[in-house]
PDB file of C-alpha atoms in Angstrom:
ATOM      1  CA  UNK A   1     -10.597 -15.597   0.768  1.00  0.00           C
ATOM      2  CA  UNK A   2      -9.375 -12.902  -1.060  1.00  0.00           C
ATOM      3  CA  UNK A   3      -5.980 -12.978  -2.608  1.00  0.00           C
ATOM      4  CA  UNK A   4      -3.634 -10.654  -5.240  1.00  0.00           C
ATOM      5  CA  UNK A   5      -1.398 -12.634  -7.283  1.00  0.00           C
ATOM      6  CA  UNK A   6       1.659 -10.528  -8.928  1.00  0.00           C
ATOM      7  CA  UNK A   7       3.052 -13.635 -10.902  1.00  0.00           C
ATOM      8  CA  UNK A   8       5.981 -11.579 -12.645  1.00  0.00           C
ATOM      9  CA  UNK A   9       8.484 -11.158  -9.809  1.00  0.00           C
ATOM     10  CA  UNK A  10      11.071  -9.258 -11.788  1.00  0.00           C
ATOM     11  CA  UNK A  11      10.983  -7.230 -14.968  1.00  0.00           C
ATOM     12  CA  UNK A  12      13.357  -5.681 -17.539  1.00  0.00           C
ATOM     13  CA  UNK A  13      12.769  -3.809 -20.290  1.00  0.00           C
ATOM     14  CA  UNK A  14      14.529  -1.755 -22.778  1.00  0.00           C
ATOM     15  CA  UNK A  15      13.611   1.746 -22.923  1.00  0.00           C
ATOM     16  CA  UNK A  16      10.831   3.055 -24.698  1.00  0.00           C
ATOM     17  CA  UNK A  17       9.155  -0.583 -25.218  1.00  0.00           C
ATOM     18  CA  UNK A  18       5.693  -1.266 -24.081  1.00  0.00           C
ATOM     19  CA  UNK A  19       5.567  -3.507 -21.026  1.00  0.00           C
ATOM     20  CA  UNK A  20       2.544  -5.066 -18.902  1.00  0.00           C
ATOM     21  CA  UNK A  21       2.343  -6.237 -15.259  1.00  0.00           C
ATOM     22  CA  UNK A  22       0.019  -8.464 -14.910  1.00  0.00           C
ATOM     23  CA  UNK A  23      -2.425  -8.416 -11.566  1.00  0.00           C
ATOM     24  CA  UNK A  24      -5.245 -11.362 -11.008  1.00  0.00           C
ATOM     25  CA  UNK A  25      -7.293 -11.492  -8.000  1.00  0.00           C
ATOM     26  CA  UNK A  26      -9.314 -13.876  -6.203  1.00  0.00           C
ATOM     27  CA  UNK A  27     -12.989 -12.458  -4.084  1.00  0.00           C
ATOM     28  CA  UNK A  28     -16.214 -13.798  -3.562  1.00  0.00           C
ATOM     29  CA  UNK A  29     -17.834 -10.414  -3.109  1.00  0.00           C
ATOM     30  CA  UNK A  30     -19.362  -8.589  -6.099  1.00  0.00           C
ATOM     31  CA  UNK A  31     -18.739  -5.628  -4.806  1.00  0.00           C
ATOM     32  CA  UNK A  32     -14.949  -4.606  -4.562  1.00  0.00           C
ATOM     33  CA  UNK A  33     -11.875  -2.290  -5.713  1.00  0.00           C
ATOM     34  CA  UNK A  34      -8.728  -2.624  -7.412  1.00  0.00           C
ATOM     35  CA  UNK A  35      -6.024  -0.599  -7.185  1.00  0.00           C
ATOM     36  CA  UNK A  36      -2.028  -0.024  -8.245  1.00  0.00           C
ATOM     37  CA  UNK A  37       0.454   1.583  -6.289  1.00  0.00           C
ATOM     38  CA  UNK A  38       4.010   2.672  -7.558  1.00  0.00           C
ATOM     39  CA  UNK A  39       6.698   2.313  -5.281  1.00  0.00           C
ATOM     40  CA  UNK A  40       9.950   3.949  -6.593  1.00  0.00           C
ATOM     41  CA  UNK A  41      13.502   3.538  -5.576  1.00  0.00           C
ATOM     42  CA  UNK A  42      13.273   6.370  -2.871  1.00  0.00           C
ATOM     43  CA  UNK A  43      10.862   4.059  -1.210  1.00  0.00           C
ATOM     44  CA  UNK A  44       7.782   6.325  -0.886  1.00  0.00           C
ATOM     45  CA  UNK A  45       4.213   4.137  -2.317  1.00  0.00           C
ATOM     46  CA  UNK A  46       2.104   6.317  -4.637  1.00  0.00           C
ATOM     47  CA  UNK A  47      -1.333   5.933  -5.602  1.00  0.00           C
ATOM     48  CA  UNK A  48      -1.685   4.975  -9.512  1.00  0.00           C
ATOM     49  CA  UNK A  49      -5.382   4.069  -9.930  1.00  0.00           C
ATOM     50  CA  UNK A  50      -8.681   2.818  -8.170  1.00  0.00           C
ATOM     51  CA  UNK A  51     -11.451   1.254  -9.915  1.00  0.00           C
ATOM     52  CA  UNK A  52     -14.069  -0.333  -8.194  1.00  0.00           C
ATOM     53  CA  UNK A  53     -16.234  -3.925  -9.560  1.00  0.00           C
ATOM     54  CA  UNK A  54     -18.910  -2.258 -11.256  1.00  0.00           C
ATOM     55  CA  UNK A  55     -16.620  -0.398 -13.638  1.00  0.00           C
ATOM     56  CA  UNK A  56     -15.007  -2.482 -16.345  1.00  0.00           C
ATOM     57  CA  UNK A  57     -13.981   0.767 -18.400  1.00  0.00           C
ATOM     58  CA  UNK A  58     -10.367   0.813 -19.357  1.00  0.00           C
ATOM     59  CA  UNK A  59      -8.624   3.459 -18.300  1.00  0.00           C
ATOM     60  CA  UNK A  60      -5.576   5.360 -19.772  1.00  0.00           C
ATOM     61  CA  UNK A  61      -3.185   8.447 -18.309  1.00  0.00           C
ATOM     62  CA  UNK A  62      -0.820   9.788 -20.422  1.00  0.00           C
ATOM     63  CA  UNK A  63       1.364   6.295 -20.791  1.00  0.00           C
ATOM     64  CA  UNK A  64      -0.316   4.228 -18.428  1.00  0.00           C
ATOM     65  CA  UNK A  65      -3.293   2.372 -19.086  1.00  0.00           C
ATOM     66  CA  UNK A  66      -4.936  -0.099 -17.484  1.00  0.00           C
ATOM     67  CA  UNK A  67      -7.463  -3.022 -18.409  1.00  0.00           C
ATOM     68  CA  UNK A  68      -9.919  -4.631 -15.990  1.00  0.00           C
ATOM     69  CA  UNK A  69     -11.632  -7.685 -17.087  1.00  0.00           C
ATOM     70  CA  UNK A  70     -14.040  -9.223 -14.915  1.00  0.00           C
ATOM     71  CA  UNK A  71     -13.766 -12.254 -16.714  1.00  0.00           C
ATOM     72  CA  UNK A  72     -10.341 -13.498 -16.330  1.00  0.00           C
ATOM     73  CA  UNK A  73     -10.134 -11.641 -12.393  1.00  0.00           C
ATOM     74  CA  UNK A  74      -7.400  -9.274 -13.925  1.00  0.00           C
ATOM     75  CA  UNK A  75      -6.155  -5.885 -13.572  1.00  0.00           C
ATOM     76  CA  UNK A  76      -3.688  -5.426 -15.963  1.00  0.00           C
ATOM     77  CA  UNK A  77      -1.349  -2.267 -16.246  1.00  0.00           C
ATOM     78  CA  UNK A  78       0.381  -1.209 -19.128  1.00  0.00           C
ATOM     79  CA  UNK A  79       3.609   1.426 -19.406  1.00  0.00           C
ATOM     80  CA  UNK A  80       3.529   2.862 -23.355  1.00  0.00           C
ATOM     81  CA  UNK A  81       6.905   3.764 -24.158  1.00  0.00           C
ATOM     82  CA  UNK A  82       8.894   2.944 -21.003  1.00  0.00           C
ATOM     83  CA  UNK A  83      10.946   5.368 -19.739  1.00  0.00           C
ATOM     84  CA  UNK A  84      14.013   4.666 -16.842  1.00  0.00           C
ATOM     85  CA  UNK A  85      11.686   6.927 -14.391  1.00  0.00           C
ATOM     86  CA  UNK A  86       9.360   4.392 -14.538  1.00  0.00           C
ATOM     87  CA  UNK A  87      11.810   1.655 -12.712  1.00  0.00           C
ATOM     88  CA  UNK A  88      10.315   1.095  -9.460  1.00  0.00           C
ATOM     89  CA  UNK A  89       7.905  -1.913  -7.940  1.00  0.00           C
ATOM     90  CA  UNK A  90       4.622  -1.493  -8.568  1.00  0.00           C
ATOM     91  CA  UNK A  91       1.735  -3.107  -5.804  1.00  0.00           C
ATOM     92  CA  UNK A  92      -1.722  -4.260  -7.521  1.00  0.00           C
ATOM     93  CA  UNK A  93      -3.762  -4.410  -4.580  1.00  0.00           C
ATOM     94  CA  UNK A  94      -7.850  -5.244  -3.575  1.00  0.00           C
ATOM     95  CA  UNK A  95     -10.267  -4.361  -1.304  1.00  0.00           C
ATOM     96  CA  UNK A  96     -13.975  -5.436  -0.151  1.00  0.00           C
ATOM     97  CA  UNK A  97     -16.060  -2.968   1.626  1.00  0.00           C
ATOM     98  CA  UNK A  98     -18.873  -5.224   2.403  1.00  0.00           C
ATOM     99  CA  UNK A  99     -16.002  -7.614   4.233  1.00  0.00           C
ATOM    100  CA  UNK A 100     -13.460  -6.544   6.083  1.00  0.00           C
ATOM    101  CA  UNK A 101     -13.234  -3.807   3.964  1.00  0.00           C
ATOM    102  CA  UNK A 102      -8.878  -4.204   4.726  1.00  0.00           C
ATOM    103  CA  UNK A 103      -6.823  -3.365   1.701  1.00  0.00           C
ATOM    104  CA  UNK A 104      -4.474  -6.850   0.484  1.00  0.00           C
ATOM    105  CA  UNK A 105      -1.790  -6.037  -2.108  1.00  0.00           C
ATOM    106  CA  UNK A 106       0.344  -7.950  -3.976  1.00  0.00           C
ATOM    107  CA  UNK A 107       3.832  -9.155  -3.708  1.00  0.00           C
ATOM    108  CA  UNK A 108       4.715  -6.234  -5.916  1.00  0.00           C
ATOM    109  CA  UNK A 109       6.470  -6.601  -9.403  1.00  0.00           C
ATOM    110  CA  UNK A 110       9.954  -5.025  -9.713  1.00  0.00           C
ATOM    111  CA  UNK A 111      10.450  -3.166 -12.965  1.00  0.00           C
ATOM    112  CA  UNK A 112      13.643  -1.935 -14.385  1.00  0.00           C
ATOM    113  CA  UNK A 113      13.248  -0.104 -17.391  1.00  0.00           C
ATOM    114  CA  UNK A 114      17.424  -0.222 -18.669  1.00  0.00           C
ATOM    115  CA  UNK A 115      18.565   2.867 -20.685  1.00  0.00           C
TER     116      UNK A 115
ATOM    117  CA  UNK B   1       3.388  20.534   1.210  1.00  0.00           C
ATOM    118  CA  UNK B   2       3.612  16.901   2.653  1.00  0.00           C
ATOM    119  CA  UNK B   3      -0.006  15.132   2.363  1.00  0.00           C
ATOM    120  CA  UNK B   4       1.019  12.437   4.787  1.00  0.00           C
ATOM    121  CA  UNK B   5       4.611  12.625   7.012  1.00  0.00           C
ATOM    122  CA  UNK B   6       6.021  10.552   9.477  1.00  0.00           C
ATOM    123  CA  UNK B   7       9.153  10.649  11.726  1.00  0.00           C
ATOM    124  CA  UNK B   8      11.855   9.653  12.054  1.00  0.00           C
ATOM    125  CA  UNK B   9      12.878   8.512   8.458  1.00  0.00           C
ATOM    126  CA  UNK B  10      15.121   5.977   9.875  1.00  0.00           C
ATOM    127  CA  UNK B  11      15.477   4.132  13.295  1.00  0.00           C
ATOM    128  CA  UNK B  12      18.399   2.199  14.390  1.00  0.00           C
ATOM    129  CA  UNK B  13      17.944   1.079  17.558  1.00  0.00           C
ATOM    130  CA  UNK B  14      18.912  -2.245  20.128  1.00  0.00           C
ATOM    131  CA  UNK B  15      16.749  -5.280  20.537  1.00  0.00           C
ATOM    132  CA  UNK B  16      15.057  -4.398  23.425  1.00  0.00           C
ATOM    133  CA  UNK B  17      14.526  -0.861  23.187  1.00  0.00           C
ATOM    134  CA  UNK B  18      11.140   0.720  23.028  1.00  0.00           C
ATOM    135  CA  UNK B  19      10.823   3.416  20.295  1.00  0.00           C
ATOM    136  CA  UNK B  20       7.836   5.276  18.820  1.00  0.00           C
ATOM    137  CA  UNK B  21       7.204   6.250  14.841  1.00  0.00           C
ATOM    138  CA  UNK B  22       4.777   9.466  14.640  1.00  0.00           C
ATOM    139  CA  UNK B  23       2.646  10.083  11.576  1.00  0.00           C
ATOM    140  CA  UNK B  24       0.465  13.374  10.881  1.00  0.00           C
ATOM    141  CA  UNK B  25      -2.100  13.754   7.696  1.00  0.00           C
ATOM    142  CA  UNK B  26      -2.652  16.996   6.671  1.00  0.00           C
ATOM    143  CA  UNK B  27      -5.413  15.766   4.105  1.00  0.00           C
ATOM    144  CA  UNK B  28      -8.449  16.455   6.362  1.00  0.00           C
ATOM    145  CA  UNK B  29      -9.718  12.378   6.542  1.00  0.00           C
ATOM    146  CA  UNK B  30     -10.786  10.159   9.136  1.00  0.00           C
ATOM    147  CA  UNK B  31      -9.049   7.171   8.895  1.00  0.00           C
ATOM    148  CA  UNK B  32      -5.134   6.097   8.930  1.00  0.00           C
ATOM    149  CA  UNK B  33      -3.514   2.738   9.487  1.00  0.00           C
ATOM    150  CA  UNK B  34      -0.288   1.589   9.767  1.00  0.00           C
ATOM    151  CA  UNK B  35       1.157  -1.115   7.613  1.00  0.00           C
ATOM    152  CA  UNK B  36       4.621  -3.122   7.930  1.00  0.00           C
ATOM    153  CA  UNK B  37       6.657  -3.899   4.843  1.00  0.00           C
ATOM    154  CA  UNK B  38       8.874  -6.753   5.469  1.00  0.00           C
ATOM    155  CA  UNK B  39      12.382  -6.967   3.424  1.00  0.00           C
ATOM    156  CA  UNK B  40      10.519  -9.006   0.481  1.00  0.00           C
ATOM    157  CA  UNK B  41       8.681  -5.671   0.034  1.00  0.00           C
ATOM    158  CA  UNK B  42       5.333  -7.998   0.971  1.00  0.00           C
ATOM    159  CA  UNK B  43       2.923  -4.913   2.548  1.00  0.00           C
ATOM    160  CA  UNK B  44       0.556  -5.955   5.172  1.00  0.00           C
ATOM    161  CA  UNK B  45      -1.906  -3.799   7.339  1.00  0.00           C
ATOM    162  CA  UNK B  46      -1.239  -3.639  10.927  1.00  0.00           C
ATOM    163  CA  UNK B  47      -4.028  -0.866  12.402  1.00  0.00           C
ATOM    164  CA  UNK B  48      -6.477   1.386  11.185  1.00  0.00           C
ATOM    165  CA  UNK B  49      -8.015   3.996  12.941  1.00  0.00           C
ATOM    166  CA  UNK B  50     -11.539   6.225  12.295  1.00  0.00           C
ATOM    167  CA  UNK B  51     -12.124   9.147  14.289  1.00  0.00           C
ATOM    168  CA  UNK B  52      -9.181   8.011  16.532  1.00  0.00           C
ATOM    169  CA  UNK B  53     -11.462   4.933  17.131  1.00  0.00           C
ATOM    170  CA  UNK B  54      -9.370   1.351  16.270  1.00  0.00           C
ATOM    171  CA  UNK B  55     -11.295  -0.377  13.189  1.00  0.00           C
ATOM    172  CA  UNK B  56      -8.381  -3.040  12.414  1.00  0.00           C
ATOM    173  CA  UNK B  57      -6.344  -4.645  14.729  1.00  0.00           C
ATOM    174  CA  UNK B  58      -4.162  -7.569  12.404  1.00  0.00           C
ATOM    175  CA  UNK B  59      -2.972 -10.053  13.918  1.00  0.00           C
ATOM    176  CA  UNK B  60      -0.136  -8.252  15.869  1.00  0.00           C
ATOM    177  CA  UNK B  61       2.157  -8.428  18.751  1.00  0.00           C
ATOM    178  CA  UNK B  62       0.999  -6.896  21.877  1.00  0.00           C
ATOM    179  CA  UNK B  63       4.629  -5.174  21.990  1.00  0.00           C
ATOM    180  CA  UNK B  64       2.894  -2.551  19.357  1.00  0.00           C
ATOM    181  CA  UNK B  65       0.352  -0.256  19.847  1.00  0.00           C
ATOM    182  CA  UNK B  66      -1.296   2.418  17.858  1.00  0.00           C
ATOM    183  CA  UNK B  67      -2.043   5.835  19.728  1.00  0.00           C
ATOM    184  CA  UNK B  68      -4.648   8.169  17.979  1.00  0.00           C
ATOM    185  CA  UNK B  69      -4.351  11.913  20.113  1.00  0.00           C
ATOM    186  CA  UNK B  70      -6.851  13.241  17.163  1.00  0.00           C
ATOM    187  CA  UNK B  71      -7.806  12.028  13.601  1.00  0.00           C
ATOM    188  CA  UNK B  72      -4.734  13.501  12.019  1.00  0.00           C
ATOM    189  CA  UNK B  73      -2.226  11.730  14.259  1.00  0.00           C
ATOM    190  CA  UNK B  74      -1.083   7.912  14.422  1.00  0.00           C
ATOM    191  CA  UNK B  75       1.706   7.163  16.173  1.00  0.00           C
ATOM    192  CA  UNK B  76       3.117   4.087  16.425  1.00  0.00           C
ATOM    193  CA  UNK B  77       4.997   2.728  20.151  1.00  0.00           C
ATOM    194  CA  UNK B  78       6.680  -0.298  19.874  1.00  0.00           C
ATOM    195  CA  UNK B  79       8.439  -2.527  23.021  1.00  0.00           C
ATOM    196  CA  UNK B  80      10.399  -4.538  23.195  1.00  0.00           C
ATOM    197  CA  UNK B  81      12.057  -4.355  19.850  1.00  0.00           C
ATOM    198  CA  UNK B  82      13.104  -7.651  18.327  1.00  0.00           C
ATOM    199  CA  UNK B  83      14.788  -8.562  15.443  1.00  0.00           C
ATOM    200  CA  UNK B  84      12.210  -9.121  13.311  1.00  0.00           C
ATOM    201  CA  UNK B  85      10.573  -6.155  13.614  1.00  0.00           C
ATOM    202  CA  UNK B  86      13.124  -4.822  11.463  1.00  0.00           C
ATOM    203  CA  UNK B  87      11.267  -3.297   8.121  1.00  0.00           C
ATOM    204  CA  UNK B  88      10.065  -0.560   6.861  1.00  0.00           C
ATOM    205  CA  UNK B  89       7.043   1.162   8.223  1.00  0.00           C
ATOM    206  CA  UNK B  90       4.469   3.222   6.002  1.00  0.00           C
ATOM    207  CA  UNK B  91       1.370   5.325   7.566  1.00  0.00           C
ATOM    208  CA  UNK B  92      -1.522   5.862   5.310  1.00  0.00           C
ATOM    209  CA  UNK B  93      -4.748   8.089   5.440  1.00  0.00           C
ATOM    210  CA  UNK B  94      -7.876   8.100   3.467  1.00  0.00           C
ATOM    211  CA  UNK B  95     -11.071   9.925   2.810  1.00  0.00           C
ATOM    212  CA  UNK B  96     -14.477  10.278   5.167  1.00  0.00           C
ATOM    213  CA  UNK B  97     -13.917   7.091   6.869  1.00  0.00           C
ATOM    214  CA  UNK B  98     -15.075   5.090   4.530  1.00  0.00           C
ATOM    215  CA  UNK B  99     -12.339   2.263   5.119  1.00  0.00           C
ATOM    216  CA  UNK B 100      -9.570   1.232   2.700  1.00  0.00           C
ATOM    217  CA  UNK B 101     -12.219   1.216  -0.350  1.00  0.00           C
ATOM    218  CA  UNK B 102     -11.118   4.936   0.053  1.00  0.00           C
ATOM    219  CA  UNK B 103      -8.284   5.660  -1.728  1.00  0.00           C
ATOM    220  CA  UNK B 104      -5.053   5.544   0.902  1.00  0.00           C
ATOM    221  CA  UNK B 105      -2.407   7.996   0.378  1.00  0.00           C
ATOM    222  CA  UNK B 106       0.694   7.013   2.219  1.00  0.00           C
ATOM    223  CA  UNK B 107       3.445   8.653   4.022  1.00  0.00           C
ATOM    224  CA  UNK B 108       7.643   8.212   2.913  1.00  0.00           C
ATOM    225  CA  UNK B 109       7.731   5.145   5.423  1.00  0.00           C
ATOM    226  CA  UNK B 110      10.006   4.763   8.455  1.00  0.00           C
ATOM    227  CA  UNK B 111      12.541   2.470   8.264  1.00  0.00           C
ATOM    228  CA  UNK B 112      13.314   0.949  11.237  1.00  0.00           C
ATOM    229  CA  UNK B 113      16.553  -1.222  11.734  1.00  0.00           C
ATOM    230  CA  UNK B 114      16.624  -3.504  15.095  1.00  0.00           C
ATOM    231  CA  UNK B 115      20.612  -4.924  15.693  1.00  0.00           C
TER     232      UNK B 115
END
């Protein structure tokens, strides 16, 4: 079965600290992809990242980076230097194309990021 | 210009009613789906269309079904509106049918509100 676990419900940080939302995910295939997904007060989801099995490269955009490690089933995303834009919930999510190829996500973490 | 765009924003309507939600990709791919967010922001595929051909069919009430006129339209009719079927609504497209291991861009959601 493949599952997304979002463990951190809830969030707050100060401004401009670091802050991590953790992702771990459950699949049987070896072939698969991760992704994240912001979803901001206005309600509208927006692609963050995809990386797919076979890539364990960390990956880092302007303030956002993210670390996959096959070993421990996590995704990990990191915010560098919060800002109160970044308050929104954010959806870790996982696919298997050799499956069902259906997209699961998370529960979603809420992050407030207080001024 | 919008990537993805669906109407109406927001639905209030009586238990009972039948209402539609329309969604249009202006992106150029093959496949769409529709997805339900209930009101613990939990996001869970409903339909996905290739080609205006259905590839995912959740486990859904017969009261709701997906209409594909071409491969940048999904619209969504739904009968028979109950109460539960109150939450917010998001369309979502990807790239060259290749299934949700293609990146999915969504649409601004439809909120739909059932007294």
């Amino acid at each position: 079965a493949q599952k997304v676990t979002q463990a951190q419900t809830e969030i707050s940080v100060v401004e401009k600290e670091d802050v991590t939302l953790d992702c771990v995910y459950e699949t049987r295939d070896t072939t698969y992809y991760l992704f994240w997904y912001k979803q901001p007060p206005s309600g509208e989801l927006v692609f963050l990242i995809r990386r797919n099995s076979f890539d364990e490269q960390n990956e880092i955009s302007g303030r956002y980076s993210w670390n996959f490690q096959k070993s421990t089933s996590s995704f990990n995303f990191t915010i560098t230097a919060s800002q109160v834009v970044d308050s929104a919930v954010y959806f870790c999510a996982l696919s298997e194309p050799n499956r069902d190829d259906k997209i699961i996500f998370g529960k979603g973490t809420r992050l407030h990021i207080l001024p | 210009d919008t990537a993805v765009s669906q109407t109406p924003k927001y639905l209030v309507t009586q238990m009972g009613n039948d209402k539609s939600i329309k969604c249009e990709q202006n992106l150029g791919h093959d496949t769409m789906y529709w997805y339900k967010q209930d009101s613990k922001k939990f996001l869970k595929i409903m339909f996905s269309y290739n080609n205006k051909e259905l590839i995912i069919n959740e486990t859904v009430p017969n009261r709701f079904s997906p209409k594909s006129p071409d491969k940048a339209h999904l619209n969504l009719h739904i009968n028979s509106l109950e109460l539960g079927d109150s939450a917010v609504y998001f369309c979502a497209s990807s790239q060259l049918g290749q299934g949700p291991s293609e990146t999915q861009y969504f649409g601004p959601g439809t909120r739909l509100l059932v007294l």
